[in-house]
Short mmCIF file of C-alpha atoms in Angstrom, two decimals:
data_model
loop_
_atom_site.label_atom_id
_atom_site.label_comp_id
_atom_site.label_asym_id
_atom_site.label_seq_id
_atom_site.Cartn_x
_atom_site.Cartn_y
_atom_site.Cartn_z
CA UNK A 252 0.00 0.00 0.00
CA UNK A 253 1.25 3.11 -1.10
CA UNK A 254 1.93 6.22 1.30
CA UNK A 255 -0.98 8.75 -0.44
CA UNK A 256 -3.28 5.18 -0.04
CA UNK A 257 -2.57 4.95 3.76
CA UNK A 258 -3.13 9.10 3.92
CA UNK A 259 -6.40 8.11 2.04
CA UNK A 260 -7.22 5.92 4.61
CA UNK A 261 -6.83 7.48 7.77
CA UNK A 262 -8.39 10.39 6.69
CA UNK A 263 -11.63 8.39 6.02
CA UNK A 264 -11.09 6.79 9.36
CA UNK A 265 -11.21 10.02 11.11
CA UNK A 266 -14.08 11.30 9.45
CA UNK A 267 -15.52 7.87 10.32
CA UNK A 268 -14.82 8.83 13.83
CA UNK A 269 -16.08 12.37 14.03
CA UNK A 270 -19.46 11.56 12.57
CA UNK A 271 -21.94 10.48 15.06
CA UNK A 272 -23.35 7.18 15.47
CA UNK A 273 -26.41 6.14 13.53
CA UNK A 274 -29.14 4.48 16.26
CA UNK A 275 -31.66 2.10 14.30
CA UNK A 276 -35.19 3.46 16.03
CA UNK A 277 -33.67 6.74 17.28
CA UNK A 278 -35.70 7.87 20.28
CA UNK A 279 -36.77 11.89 20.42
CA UNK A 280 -33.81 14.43 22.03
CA UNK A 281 -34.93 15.96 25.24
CA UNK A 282 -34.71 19.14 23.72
CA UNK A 283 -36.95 18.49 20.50
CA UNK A 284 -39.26 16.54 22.97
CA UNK A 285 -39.56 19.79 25.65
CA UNK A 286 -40.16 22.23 22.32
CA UNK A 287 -43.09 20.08 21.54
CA UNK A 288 -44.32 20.73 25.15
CA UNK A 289 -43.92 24.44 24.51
CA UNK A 290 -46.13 24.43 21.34
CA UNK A 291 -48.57 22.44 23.01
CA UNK A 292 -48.53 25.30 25.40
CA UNK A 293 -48.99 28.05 22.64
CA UNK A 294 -51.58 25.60 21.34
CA UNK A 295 -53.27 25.96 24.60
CA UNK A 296 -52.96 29.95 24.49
CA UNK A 297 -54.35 30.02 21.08
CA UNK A 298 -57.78 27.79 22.22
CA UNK A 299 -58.50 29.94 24.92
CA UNK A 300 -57.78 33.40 23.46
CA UNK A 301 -59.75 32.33 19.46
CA UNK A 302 -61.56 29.17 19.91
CA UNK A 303 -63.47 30.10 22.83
CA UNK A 304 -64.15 33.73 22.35
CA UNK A 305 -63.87 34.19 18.44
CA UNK A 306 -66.05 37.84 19.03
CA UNK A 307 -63.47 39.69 21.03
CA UNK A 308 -60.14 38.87 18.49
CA UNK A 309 -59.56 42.76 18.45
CA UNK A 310 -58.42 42.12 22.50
CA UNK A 311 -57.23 38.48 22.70
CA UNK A 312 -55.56 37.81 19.61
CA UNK A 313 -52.65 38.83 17.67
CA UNK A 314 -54.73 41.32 14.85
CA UNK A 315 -58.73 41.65 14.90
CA UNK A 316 -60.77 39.37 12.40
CA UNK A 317 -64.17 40.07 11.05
CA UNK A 318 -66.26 38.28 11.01
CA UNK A 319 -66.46 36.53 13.60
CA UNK A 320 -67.42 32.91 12.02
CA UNK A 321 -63.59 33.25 10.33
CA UNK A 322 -62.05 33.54 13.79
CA UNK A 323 -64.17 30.48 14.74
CA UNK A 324 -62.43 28.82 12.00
CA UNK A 325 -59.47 29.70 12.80
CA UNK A 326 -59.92 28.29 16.06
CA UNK A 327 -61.42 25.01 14.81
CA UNK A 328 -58.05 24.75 13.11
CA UNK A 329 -56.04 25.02 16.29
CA UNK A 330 -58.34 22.92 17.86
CA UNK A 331 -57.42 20.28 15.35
CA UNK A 332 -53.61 20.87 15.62
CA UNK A 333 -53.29 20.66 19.46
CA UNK A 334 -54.27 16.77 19.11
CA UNK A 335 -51.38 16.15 16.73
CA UNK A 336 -48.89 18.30 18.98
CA UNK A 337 -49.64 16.05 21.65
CA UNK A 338 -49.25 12.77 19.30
CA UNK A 339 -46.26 14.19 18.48
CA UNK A 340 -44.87 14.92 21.82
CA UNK A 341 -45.61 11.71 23.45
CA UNK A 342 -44.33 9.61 20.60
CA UNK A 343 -41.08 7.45 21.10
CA UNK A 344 -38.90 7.83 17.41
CA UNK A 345 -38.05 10.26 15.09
CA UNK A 346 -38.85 8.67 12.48
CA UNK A 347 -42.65 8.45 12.99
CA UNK A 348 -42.59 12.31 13.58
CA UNK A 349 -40.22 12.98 11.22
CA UNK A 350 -43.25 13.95 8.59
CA UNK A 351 -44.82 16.56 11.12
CA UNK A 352 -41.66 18.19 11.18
CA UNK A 353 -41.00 19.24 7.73
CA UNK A 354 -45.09 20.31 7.64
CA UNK A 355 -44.36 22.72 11.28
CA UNK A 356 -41.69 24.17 9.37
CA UNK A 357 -43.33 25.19 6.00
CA UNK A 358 -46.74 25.91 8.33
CA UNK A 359 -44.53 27.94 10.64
CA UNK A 360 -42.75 29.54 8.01
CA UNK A 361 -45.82 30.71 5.87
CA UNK A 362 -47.50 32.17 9.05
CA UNK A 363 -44.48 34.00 9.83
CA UNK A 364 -44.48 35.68 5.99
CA UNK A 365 -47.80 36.60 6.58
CA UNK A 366 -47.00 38.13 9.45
CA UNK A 367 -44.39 40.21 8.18
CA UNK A 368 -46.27 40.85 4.93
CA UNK A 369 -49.20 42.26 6.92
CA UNK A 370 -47.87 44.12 9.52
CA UNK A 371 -49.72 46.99 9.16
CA UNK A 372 -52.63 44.71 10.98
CA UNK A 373 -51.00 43.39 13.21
CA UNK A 374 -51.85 44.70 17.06
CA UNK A 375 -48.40 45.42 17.61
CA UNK A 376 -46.97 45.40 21.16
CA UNK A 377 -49.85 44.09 22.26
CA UNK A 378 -49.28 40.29 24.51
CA UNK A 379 -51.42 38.34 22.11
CA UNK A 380 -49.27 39.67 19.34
CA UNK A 381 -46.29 38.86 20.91
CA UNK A 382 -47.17 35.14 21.92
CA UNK A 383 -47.97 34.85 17.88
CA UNK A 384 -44.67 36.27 16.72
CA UNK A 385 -42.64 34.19 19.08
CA UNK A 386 -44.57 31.20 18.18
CA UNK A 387 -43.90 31.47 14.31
CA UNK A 388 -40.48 33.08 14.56
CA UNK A 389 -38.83 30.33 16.78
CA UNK A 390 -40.30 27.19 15.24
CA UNK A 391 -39.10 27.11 11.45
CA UNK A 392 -35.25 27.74 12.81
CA UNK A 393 -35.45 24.91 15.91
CA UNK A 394 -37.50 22.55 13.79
CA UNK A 395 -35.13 23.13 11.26
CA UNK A 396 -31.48 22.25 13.63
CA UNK A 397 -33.80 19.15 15.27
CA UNK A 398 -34.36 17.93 11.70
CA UNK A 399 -30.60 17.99 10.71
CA UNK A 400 -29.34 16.78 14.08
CA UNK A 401 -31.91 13.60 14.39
CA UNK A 402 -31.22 13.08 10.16
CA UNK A 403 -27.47 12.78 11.04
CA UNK A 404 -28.22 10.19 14.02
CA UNK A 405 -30.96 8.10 12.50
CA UNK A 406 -30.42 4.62 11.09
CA UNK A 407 -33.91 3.72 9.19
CA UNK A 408 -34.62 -0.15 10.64
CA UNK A 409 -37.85 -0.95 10.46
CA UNK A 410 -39.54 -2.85 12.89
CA UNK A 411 -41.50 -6.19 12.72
CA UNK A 412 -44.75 -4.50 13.86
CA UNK A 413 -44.00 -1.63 10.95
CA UNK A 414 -46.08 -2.10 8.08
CA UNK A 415 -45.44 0.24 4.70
CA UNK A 416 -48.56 2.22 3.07
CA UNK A 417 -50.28 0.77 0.53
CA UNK A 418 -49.49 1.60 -2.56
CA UNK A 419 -53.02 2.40 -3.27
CA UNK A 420 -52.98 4.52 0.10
CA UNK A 421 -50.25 6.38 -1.35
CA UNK A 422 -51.41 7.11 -4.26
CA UNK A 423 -54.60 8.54 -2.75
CA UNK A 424 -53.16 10.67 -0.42
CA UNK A 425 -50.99 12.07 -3.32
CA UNK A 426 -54.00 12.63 -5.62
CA UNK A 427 -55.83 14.58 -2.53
CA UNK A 428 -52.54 16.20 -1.26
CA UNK A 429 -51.23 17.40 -4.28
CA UNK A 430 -54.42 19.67 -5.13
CA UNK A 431 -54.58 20.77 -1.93
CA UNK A 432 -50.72 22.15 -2.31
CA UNK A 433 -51.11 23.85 -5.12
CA UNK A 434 -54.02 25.83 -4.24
CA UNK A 435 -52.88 26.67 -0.65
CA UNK A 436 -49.19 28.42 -2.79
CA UNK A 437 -51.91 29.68 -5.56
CA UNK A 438 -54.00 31.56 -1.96
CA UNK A 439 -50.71 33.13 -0.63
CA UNK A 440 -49.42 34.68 -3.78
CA UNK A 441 -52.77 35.58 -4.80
CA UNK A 442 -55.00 35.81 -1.90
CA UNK A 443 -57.97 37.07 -3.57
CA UNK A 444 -58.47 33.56 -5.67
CA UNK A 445 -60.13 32.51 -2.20
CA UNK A 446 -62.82 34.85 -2.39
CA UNK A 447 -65.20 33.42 -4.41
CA UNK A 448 -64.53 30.14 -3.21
CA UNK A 449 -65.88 31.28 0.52
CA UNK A 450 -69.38 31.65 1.61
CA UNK A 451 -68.53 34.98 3.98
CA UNK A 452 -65.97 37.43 3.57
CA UNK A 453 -62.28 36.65 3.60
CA UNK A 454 -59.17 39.36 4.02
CA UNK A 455 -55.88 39.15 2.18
CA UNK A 456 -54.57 38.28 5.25
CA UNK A 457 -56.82 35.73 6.65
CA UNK A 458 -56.48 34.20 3.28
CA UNK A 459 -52.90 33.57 3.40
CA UNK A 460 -53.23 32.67 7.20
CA UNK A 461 -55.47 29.68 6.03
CA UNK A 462 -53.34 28.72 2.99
#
């Protein structure tokens, strides 16, 4: 073996080294685990401030919505999220919340541009604005370094009791998800393509809130 062969070698043998383990069936960090907690939390906030008073938005949420049956569906969506935080924070491996990470950081990181493209609504300074903007401006970055560090760590080995989709079942969900993609990047470029879709009135900004 030749000198630049042995060089070759033991420089792959060190980056062996300094990469870190791969665990088949790698269990949730603490810290991803105890950020779940914390959305639960804002999930919490956003049921009692919206879902149960959807009239009084102007003083318990982050900008006022009229009228008041698109604040209650607002909070019918939150109501529907909180069950899958708390899936998600009581389940044991990354990879079977691996999924509901990528979708909190584009969901995150469209509420956040809607945010900062609507400021001018936005009840500024105000503590229900503030829980909002510190609930979309944390997630898409943390979600983002959990991703990465779990990715680098994980060792896909699936179980006996793991069972693949379908391929019908996949192909389904693709034909209903797909449509559903398309339109919700169609609403926040163009929010007024919702309009006459709705039964009430819709905003720009609940528009691309909903997308």
């Amino acid at each position: 073996m030749t000198t630049r062969e042995l060089g070759s070698h033991a420089v792959l043998g060190n980056a062996a080294a300094s990469a870190p383990a791969r665990i088949p069936g790698l269990p949730l960090s603490r810290p991803l685990r105890a950020w779940l907690g914390i959305e639960v939390i804002f999930g919490l906030l956003s049921l009692v401030t919206i879902s149960l008073t959807p009239a009084d938005t102007a003083r318990h949420f982050a900008w006022p919505i009229k009228p008041d049956v698109t604040a209650a569906l607002l909070g019918g969506f939150y109501i529907a999220a909180a069950f899958i935080y708390v899936l998600a924070l009581f389940t044991r491996r990354w990879e079977n919340v691996r999924v509901f990470i990528v979708a909190s950081i584009l969901f995150s990181s469209i509420e956040f541009a809607a945010t900062l493209l609507h400021w001018e609504r936005m009840s500024v300074g105000s503590l229900p604005f503030n829980v909002w903007f510190v609930s979309y401006v944390l997630p898409p970055p943390l979600f983002i370094g959990f991703y990465l560090w779990h990715e680098r760590r994980n060792s896909p080995a699936p179980k006996a009791e793991d069972e693949p989709l379908a391929p019908w079942l996949r192909a389904g969900l693709v034909v209903l998800g797909a449509p559903l993609v398309l339109l919700g990047a169609a609403v926040f470029v163009q929010p007024d393509l919702l309009f006459p879709l709705m039964a009430w009135k819709f905003t720009p900004l609940t528009a691309r809130a909903f997308s």
